[in-house]
CSV table of C-alpha atoms in Angstrom, one decimal:
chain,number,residue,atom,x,y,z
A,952,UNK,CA,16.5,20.5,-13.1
A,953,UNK,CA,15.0,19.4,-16.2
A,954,UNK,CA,11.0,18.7,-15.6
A,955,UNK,CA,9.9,16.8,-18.3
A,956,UNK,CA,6.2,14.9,-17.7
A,957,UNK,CA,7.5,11.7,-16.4
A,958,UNK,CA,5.5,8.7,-16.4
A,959,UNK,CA,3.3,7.4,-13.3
A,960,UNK,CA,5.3,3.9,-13.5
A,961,UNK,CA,8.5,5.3,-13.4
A,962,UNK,CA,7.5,7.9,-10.5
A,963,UNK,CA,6.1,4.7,-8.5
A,964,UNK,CA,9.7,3.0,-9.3
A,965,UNK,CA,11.1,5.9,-7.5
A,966,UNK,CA,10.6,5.7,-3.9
A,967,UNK,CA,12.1,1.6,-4.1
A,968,UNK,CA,15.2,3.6,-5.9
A,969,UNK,CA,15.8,5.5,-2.9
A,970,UNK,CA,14.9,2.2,-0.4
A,971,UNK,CA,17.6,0.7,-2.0
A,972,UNK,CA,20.2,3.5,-2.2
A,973,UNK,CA,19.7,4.4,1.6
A,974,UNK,CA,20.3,0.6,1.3
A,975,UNK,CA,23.8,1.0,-0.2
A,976,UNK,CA,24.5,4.2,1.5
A,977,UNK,CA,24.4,2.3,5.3
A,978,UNK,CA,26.6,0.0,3.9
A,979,UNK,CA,29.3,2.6,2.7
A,980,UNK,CA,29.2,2.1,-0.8
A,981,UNK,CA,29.3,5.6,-2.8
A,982,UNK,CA,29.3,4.4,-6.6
A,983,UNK,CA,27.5,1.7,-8.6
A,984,UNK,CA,26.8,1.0,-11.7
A,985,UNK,CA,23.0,0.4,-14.1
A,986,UNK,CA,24.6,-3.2,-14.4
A,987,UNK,CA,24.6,-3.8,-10.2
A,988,UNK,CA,21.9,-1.6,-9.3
A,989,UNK,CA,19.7,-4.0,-11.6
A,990,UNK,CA,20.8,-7.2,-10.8
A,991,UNK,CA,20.2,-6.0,-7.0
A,992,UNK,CA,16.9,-5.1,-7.8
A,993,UNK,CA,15.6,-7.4,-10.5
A,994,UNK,CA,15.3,-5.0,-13.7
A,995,UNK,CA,18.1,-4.8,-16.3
A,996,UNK,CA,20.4,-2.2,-16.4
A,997,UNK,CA,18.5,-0.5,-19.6
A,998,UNK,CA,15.5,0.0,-17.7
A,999,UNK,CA,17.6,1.8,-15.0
A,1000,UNK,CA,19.3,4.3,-17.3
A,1001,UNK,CA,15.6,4.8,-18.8
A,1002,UNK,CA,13.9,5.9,-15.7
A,1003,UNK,CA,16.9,7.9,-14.4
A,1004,UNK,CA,17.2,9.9,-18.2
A,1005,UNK,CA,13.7,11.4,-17.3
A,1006,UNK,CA,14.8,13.5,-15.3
A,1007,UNK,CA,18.0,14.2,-16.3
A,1008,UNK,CA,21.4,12.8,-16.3
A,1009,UNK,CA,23.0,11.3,-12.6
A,1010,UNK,CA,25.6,8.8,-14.4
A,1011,UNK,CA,28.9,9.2,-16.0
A,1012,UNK,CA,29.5,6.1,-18.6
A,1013,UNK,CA,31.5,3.6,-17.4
A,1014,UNK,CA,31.5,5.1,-13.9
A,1015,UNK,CA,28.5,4.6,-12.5
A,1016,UNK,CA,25.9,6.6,-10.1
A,1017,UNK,CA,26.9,8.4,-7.1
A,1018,UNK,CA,24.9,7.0,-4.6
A,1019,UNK,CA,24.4,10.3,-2.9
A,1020,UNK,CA,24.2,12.4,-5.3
A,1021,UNK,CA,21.2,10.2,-6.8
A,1022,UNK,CA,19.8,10.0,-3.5
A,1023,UNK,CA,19.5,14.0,-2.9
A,1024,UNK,CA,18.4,14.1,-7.0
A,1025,UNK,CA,15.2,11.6,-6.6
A,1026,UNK,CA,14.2,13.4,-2.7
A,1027,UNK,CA,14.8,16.8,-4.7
A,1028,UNK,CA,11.9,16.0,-7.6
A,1029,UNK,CA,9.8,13.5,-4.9
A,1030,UNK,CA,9.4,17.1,-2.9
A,1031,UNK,CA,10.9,14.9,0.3
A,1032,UNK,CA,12.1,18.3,1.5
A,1033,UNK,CA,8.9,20.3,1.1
A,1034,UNK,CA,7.1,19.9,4.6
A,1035,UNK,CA,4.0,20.3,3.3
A,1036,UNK,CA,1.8,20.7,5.9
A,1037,UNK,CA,-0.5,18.6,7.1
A,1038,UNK,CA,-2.9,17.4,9.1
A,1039,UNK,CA,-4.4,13.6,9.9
A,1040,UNK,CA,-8.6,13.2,10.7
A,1041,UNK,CA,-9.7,10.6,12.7
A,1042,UNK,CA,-7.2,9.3,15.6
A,1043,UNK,CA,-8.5,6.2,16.1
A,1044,UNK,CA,-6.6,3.1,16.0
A,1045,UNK,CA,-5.6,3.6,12.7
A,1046,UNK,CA,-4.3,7.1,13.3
A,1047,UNK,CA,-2.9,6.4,16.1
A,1048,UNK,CA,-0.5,4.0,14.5
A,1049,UNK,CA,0.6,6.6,12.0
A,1050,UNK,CA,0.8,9.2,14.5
A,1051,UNK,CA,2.7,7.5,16.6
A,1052,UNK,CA,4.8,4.9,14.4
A,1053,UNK,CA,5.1,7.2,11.2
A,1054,UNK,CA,8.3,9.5,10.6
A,1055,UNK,CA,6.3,12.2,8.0
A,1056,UNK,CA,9.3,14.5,7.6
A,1057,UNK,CA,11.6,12.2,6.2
A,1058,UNK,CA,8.5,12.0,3.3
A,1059,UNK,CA,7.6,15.4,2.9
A,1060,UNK,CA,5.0,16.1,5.1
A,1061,UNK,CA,4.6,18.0,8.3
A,1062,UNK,CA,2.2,16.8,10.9
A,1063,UNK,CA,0.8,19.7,12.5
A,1064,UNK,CA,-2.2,18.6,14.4
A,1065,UNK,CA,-4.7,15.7,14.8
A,1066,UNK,CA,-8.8,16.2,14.6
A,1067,UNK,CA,-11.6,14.1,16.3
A,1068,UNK,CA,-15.0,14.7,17.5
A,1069,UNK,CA,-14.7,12.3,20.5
A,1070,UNK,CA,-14.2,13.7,23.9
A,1071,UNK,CA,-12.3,11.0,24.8
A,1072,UNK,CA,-9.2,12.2,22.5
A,1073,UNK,CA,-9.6,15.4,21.9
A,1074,UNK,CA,-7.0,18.0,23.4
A,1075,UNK,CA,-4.7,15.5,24.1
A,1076,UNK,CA,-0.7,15.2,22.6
A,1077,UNK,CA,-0.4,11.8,20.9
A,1078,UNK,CA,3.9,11.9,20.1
A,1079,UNK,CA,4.1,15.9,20.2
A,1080,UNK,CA,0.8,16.4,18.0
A,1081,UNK,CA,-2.2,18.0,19.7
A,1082,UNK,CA,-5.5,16.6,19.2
A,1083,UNK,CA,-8.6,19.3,18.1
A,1084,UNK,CA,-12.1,19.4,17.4
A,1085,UNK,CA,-13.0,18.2,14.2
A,1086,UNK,CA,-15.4,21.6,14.3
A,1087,UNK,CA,-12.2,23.5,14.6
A,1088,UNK,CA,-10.9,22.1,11.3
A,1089,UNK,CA,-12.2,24.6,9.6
A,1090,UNK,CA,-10.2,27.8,11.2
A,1091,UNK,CA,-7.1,25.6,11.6
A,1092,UNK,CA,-6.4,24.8,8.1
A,1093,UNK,CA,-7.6,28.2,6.9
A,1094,UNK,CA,-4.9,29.6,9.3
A,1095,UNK,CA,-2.3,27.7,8.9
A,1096,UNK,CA,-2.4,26.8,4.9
A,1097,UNK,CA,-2.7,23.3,5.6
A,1098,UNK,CA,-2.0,21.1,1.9
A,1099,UNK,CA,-2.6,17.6,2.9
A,1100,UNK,CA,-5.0,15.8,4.9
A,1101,UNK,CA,-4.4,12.4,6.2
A,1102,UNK,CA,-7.8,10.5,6.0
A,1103,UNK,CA,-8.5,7.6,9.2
A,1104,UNK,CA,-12.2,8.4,9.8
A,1105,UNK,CA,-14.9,5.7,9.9
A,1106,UNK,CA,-15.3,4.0,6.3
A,1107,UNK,CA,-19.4,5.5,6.4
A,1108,UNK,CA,-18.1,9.1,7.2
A,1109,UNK,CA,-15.2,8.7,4.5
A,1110,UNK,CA,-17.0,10.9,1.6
A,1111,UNK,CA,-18.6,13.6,4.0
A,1112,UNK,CA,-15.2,14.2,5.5
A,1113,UNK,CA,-13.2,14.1,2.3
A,1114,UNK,CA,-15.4,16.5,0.7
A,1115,UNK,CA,-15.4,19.1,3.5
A,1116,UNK,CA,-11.8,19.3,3.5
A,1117,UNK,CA,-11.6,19.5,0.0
A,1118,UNK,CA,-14.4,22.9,0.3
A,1119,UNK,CA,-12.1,23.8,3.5
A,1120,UNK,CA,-8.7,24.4,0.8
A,1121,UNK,CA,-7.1,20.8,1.2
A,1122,UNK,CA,-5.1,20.1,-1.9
A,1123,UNK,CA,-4.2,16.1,-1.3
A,1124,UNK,CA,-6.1,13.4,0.7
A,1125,UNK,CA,-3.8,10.3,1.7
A,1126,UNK,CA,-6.9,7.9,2.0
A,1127,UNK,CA,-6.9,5.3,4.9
A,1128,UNK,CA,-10.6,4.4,4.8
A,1129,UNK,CA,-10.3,1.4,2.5
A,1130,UNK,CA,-13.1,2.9,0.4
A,1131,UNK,CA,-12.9,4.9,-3.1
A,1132,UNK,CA,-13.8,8.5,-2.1
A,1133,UNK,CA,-16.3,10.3,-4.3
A,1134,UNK,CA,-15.3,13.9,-4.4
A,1135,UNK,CA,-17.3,17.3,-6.0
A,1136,UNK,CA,-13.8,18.8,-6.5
A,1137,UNK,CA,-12.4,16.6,-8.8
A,1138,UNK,CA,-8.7,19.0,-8.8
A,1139,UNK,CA,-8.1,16.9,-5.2
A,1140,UNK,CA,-5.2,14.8,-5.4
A,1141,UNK,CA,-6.2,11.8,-3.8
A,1142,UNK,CA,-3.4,8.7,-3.3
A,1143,UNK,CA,-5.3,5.5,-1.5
A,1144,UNK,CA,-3.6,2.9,1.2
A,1145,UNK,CA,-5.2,-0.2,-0.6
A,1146,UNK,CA,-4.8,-2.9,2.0
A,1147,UNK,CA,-7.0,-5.0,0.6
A,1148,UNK,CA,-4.9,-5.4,-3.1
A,1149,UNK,CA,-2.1,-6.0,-1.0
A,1150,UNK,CA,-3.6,-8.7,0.7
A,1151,UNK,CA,-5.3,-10.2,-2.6
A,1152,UNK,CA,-1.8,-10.5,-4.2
A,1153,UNK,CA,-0.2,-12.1,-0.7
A,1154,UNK,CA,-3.7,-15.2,-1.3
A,1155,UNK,CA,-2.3,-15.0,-4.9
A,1156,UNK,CA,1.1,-15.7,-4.4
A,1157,UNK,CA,0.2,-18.5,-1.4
A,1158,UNK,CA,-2.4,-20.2,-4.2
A,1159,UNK,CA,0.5,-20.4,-6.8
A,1160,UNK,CA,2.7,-22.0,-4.7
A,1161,UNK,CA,-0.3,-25.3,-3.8
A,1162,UNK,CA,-0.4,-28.4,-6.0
A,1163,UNK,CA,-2.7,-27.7,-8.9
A,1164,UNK,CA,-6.2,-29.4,-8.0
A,1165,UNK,CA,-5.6,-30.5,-12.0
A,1166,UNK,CA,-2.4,-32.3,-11.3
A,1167,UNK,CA,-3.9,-35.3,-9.8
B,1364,UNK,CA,-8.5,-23.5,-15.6
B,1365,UNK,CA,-5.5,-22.6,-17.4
B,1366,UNK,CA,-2.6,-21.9,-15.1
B,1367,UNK,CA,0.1,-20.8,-17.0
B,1368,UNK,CA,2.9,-18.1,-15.2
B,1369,UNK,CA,1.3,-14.9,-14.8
B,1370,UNK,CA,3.4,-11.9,-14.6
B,1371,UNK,CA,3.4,-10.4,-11.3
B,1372,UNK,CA,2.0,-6.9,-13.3
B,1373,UNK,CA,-1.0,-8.6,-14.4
B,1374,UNK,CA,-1.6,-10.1,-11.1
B,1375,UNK,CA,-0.9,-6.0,-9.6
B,1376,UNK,CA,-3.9,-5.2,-11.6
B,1377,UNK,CA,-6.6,-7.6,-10.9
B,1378,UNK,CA,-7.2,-6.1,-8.0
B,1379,UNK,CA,-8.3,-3.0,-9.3
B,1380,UNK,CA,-10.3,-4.9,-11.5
B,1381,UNK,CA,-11.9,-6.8,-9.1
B,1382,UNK,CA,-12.9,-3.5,-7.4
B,1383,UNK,CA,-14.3,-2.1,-10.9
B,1384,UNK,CA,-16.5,-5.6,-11.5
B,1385,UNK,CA,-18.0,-5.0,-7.9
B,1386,UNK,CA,-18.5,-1.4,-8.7
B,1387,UNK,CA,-20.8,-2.6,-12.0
B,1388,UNK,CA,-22.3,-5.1,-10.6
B,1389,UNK,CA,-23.6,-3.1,-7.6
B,1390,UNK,CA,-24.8,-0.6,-10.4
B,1391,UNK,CA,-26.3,-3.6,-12.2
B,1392,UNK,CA,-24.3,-3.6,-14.9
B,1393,UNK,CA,-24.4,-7.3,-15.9
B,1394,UNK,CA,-22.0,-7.2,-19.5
B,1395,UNK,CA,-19.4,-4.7,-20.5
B,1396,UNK,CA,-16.9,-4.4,-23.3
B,1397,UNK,CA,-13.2,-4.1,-23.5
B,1398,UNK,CA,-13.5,-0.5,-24.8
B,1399,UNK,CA,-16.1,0.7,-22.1
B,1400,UNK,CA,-14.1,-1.2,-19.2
B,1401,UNK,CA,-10.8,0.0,-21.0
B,1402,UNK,CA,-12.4,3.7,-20.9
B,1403,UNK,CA,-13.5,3.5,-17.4
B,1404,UNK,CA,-10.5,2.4,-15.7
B,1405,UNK,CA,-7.8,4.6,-18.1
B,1406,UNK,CA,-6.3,1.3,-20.0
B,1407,UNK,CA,-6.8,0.7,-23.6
B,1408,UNK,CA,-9.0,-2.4,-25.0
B,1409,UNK,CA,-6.2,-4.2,-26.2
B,1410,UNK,CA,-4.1,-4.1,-22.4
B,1411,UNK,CA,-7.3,-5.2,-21.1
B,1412,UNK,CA,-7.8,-8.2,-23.3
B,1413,UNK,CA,-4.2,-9.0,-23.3
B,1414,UNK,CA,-4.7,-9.0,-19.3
B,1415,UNK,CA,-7.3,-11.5,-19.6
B,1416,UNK,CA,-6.1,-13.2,-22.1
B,1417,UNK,CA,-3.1,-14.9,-20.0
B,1418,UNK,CA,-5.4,-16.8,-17.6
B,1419,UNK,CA,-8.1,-18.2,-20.4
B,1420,UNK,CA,-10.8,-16.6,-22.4
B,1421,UNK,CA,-13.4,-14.4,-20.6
B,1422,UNK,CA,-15.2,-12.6,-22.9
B,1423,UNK,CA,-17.0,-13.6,-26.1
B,1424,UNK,CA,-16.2,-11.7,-29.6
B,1425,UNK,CA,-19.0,-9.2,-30.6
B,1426,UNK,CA,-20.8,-9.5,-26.6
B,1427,UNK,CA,-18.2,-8.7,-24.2
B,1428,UNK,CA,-17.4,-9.5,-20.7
B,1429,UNK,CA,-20.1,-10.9,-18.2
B,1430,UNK,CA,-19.3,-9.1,-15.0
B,1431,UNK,CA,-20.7,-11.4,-12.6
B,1432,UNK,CA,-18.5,-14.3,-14.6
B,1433,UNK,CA,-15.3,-12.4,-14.8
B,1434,UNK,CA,-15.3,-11.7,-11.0
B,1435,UNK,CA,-15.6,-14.9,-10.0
B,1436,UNK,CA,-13.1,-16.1,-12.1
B,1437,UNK,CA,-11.1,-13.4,-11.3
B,1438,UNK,CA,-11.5,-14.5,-7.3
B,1439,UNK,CA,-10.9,-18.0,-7.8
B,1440,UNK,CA,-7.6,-17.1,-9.6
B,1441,UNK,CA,-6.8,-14.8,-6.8
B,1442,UNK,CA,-7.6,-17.3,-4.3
B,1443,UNK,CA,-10.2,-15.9,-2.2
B,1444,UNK,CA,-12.4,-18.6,-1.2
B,1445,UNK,CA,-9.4,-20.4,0.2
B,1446,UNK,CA,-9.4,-19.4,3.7
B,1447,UNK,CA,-5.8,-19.6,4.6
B,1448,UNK,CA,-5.7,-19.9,8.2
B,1449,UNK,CA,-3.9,-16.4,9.7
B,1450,UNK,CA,-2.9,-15.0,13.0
B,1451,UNK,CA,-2.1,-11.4,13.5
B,1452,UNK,CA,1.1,-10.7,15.6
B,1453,UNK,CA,1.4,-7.3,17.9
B,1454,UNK,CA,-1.6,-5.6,19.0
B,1455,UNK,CA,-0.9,-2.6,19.5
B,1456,UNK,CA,-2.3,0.5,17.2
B,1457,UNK,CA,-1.7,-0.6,13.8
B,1458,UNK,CA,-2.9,-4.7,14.6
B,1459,UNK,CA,-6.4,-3.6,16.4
B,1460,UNK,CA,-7.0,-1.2,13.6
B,1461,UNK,CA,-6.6,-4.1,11.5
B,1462,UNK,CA,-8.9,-6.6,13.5
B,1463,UNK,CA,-11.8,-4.0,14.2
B,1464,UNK,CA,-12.3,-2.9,10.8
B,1465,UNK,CA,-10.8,-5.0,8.2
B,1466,UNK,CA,-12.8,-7.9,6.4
B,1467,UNK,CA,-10.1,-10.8,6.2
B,1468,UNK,CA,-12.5,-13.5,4.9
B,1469,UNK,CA,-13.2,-11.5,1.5
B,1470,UNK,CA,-9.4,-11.4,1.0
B,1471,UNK,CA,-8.7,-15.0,1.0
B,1472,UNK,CA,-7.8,-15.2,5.0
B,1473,UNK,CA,-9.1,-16.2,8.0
B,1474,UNK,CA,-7.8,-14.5,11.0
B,1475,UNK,CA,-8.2,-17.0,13.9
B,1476,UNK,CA,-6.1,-15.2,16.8
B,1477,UNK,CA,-3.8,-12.6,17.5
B,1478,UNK,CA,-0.4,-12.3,19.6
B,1479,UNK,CA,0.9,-9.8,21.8
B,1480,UNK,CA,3.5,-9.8,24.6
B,1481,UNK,CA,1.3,-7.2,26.8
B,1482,UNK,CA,-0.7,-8.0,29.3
B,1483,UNK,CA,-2.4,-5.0,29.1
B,1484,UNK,CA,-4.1,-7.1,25.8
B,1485,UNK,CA,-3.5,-11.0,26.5
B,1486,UNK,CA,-6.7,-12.6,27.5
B,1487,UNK,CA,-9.3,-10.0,25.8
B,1488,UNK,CA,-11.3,-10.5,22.9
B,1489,UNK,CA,-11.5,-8.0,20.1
B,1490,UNK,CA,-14.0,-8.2,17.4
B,1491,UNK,CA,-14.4,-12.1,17.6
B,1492,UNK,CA,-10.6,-12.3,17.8
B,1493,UNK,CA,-8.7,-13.8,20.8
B,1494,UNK,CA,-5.5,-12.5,21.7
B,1495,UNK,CA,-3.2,-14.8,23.1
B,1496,UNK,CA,0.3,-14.7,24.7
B,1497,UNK,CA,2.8,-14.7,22.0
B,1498,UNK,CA,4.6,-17.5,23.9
B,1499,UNK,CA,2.2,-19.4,22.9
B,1500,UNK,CA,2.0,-18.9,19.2
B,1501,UNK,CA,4.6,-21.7,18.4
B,1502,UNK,CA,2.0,-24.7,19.7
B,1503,UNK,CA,-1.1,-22.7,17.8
B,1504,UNK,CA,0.4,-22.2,14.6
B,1505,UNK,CA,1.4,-26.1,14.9
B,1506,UNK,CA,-2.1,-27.2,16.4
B,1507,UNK,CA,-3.9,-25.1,13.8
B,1508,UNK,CA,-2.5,-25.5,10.6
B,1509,UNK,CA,-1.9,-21.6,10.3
B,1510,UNK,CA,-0.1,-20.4,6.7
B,1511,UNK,CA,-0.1,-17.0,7.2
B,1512,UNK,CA,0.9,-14.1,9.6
B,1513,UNK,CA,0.1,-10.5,9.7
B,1514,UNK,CA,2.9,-8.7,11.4
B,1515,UNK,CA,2.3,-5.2,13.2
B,1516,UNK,CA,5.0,-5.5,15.7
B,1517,UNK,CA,7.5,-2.3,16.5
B,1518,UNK,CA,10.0,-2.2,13.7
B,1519,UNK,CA,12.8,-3.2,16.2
B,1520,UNK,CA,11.4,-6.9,16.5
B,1521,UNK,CA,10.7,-7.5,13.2
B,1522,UNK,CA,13.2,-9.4,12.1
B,1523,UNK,CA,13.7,-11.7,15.3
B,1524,UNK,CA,9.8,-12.1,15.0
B,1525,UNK,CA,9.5,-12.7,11.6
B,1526,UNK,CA,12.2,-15.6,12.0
B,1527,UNK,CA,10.7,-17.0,14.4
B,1528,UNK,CA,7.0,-17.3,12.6
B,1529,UNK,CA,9.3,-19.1,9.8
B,1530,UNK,CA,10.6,-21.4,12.5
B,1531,UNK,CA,7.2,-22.4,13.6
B,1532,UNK,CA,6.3,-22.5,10.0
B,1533,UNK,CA,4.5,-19.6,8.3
B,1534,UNK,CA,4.5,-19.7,4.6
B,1535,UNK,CA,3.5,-16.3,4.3
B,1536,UNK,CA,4.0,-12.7,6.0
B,1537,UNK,CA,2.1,-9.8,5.3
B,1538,UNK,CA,4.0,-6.9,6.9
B,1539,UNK,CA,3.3,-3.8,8.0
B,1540,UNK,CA,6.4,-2.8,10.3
B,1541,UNK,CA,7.5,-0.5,7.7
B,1542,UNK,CA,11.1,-2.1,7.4
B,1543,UNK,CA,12.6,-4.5,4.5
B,1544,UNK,CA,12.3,-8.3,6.6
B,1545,UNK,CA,16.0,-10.4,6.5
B,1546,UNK,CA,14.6,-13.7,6.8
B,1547,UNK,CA,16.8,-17.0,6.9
B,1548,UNK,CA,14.4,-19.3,5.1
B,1549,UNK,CA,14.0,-17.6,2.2
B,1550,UNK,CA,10.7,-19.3,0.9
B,1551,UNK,CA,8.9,-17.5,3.1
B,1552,UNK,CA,6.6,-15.3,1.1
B,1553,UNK,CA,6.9,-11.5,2.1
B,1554,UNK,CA,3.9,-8.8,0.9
B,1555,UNK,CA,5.1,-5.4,2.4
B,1556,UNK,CA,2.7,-2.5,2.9
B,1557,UNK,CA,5.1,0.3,2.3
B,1558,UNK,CA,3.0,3.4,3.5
B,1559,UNK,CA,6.4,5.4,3.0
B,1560,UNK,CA,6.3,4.9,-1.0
B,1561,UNK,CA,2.4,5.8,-1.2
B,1562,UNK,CA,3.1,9.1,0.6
B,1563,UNK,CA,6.2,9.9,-1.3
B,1564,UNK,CA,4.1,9.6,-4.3
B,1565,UNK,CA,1.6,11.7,-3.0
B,1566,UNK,CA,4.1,14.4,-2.4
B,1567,UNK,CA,5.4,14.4,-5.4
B,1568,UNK,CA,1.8,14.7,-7.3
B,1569,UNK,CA,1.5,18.1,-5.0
B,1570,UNK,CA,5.3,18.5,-5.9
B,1571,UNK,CA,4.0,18.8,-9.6
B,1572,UNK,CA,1.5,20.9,-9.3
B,1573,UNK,CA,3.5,23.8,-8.2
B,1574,UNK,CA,4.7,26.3,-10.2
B,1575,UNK,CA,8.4,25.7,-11.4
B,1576,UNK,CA,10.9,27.7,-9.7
B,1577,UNK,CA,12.5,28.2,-13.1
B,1578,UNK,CA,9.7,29.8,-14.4
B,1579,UNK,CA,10.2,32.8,-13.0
């Protein structure tokens, strides 16, 4: 597989790529071409040929892409089937949902346990992961080369946390805790849940669509 | 204020702008140029000034950009003082992590109630919130003007909910069921929270940092 350096934007296209072929693969179609893939998804067909000839060539002029075979291509370089392992801190509400709600395997991940320091949670088995002490975090991902960290603690605890894993051999911090993390190790690949841009955007789009106060 | 289209790009990124501005101003940073913001946040002077650029003039040749200034123009533009009325639908993990730690108001929204089906939840407060029977959410969102819905319930009632909420007539959705909404009334204005596309990304940031199989 050619590995070039691709490009952040096009690596951010990629996962709405796959959304929409598991789209068109449910529906039983196997082939489409740049032309209908854009039109389906809003950017022209030259765009599409542009971010798939980064990594390589999928289509065959004037037959289009195998759906399948471009699915399997964009998991392959997404590392979908790597089960990294990992685990998630802080199973409050927050990681509760995911630990319940959340299928990591089908996005490269393997949850192997849950850490807290309350009492309350801890050795229970929330949806087939056990719950530990956050003082056994340590040991656990020394022992079982944990990659990835999922991070639900308290916003105030967010940096102390972050920064321990990191000195504990945690490669990649998904960050749940609303709050940019400031980390010693700066090789930690962190990738943030911004709720609040998301909502920003939603007020955005709501404002745009009210009478302009000037239009009176 | 000038109001022309905006693309939604320039939109994504205010945002992150908006975060940076709070950032200087809690450092007291008062003015800062399009290099040194450019610098700080990875974009070059020129993107930064073009972004600007398409909602009025900001900053002043020779002085640069007053922070304080730029974020509240940058708010009003986003529509954050407008309070839309919301109500948050399915409390279960996912919604109460949402009501106990997540500041609506500084977002543009007021969250006035929530909805749930369970009795286990109908009748209690959480946080200052009320959670009412979701029976009942037709006659509030009437009574109460509401615009906008955050919806957290299981990914098998999504759609039928979502519907619904149109129906009664919510202009907005802010999803977080982790599944593409097919709404009838397509005005309705959709803002998904794909976690699924966040953690392929991060996956495939660890992805790159492997060594290559074909170096070998």
């Amino acid at each position: 597989m050619k590995r070039d350096k691709i490009s952040s934007n096009v690596i951010r296209r990629l996962p709405r790529y796959l959304r929409k072929l598991d789209d068109l693969a449910y529906h039983g179609i196997d082939r489409i071409s740049s032309g209908q893939l854009g039109k389906q998804m809003g950017l022209t067909p030259s765009q599409i040929r542009q971010d798939f000839s980064c990594f390589g060539e999928f289509g065959q002029q004037g037959y289009g892409y195998n759906v399948e075979k471009l699915r399997e291509e964009i998991s392959q370089i997404m590392g979908l089937d790597s089960g990294f392992k990992a685990i998630l801190v802080g199973v409050g509400n927050m990681g509760r949902a995911l630990i319940n709600n959340f299928n990591f395997n089908n996005y490269g991940f393997n949850l192997c346990a849950g850490f807290d320091a309350s009492e309350d949670v801890v050795g229970k088995t929330i949806n087939e992961t056990e719950i530990f002490h956050i003082d056994d975090m340590e040991k656990f991902i020394s022992e079982n080369e944990v990659t990835a960290a999922i991070l639900c603690v308290p916003r105030r605890h967010a940096d102390n946390v972050a920064n321990s894993l990191a000195t504990f051999g945690i490669k990649a911090i998904w960050n749940f805790t609303n709050t940019e993390l400031t980390l010693e190790d700066d090789t930690v690949i962190i990738e943030d849940i911004h709720f609040s841009d998301s909502l920003m955007y939603l007020s955005y789009r709501i404002t745009e669509t009210l009478p302009d106060e000037d239009d009176t």
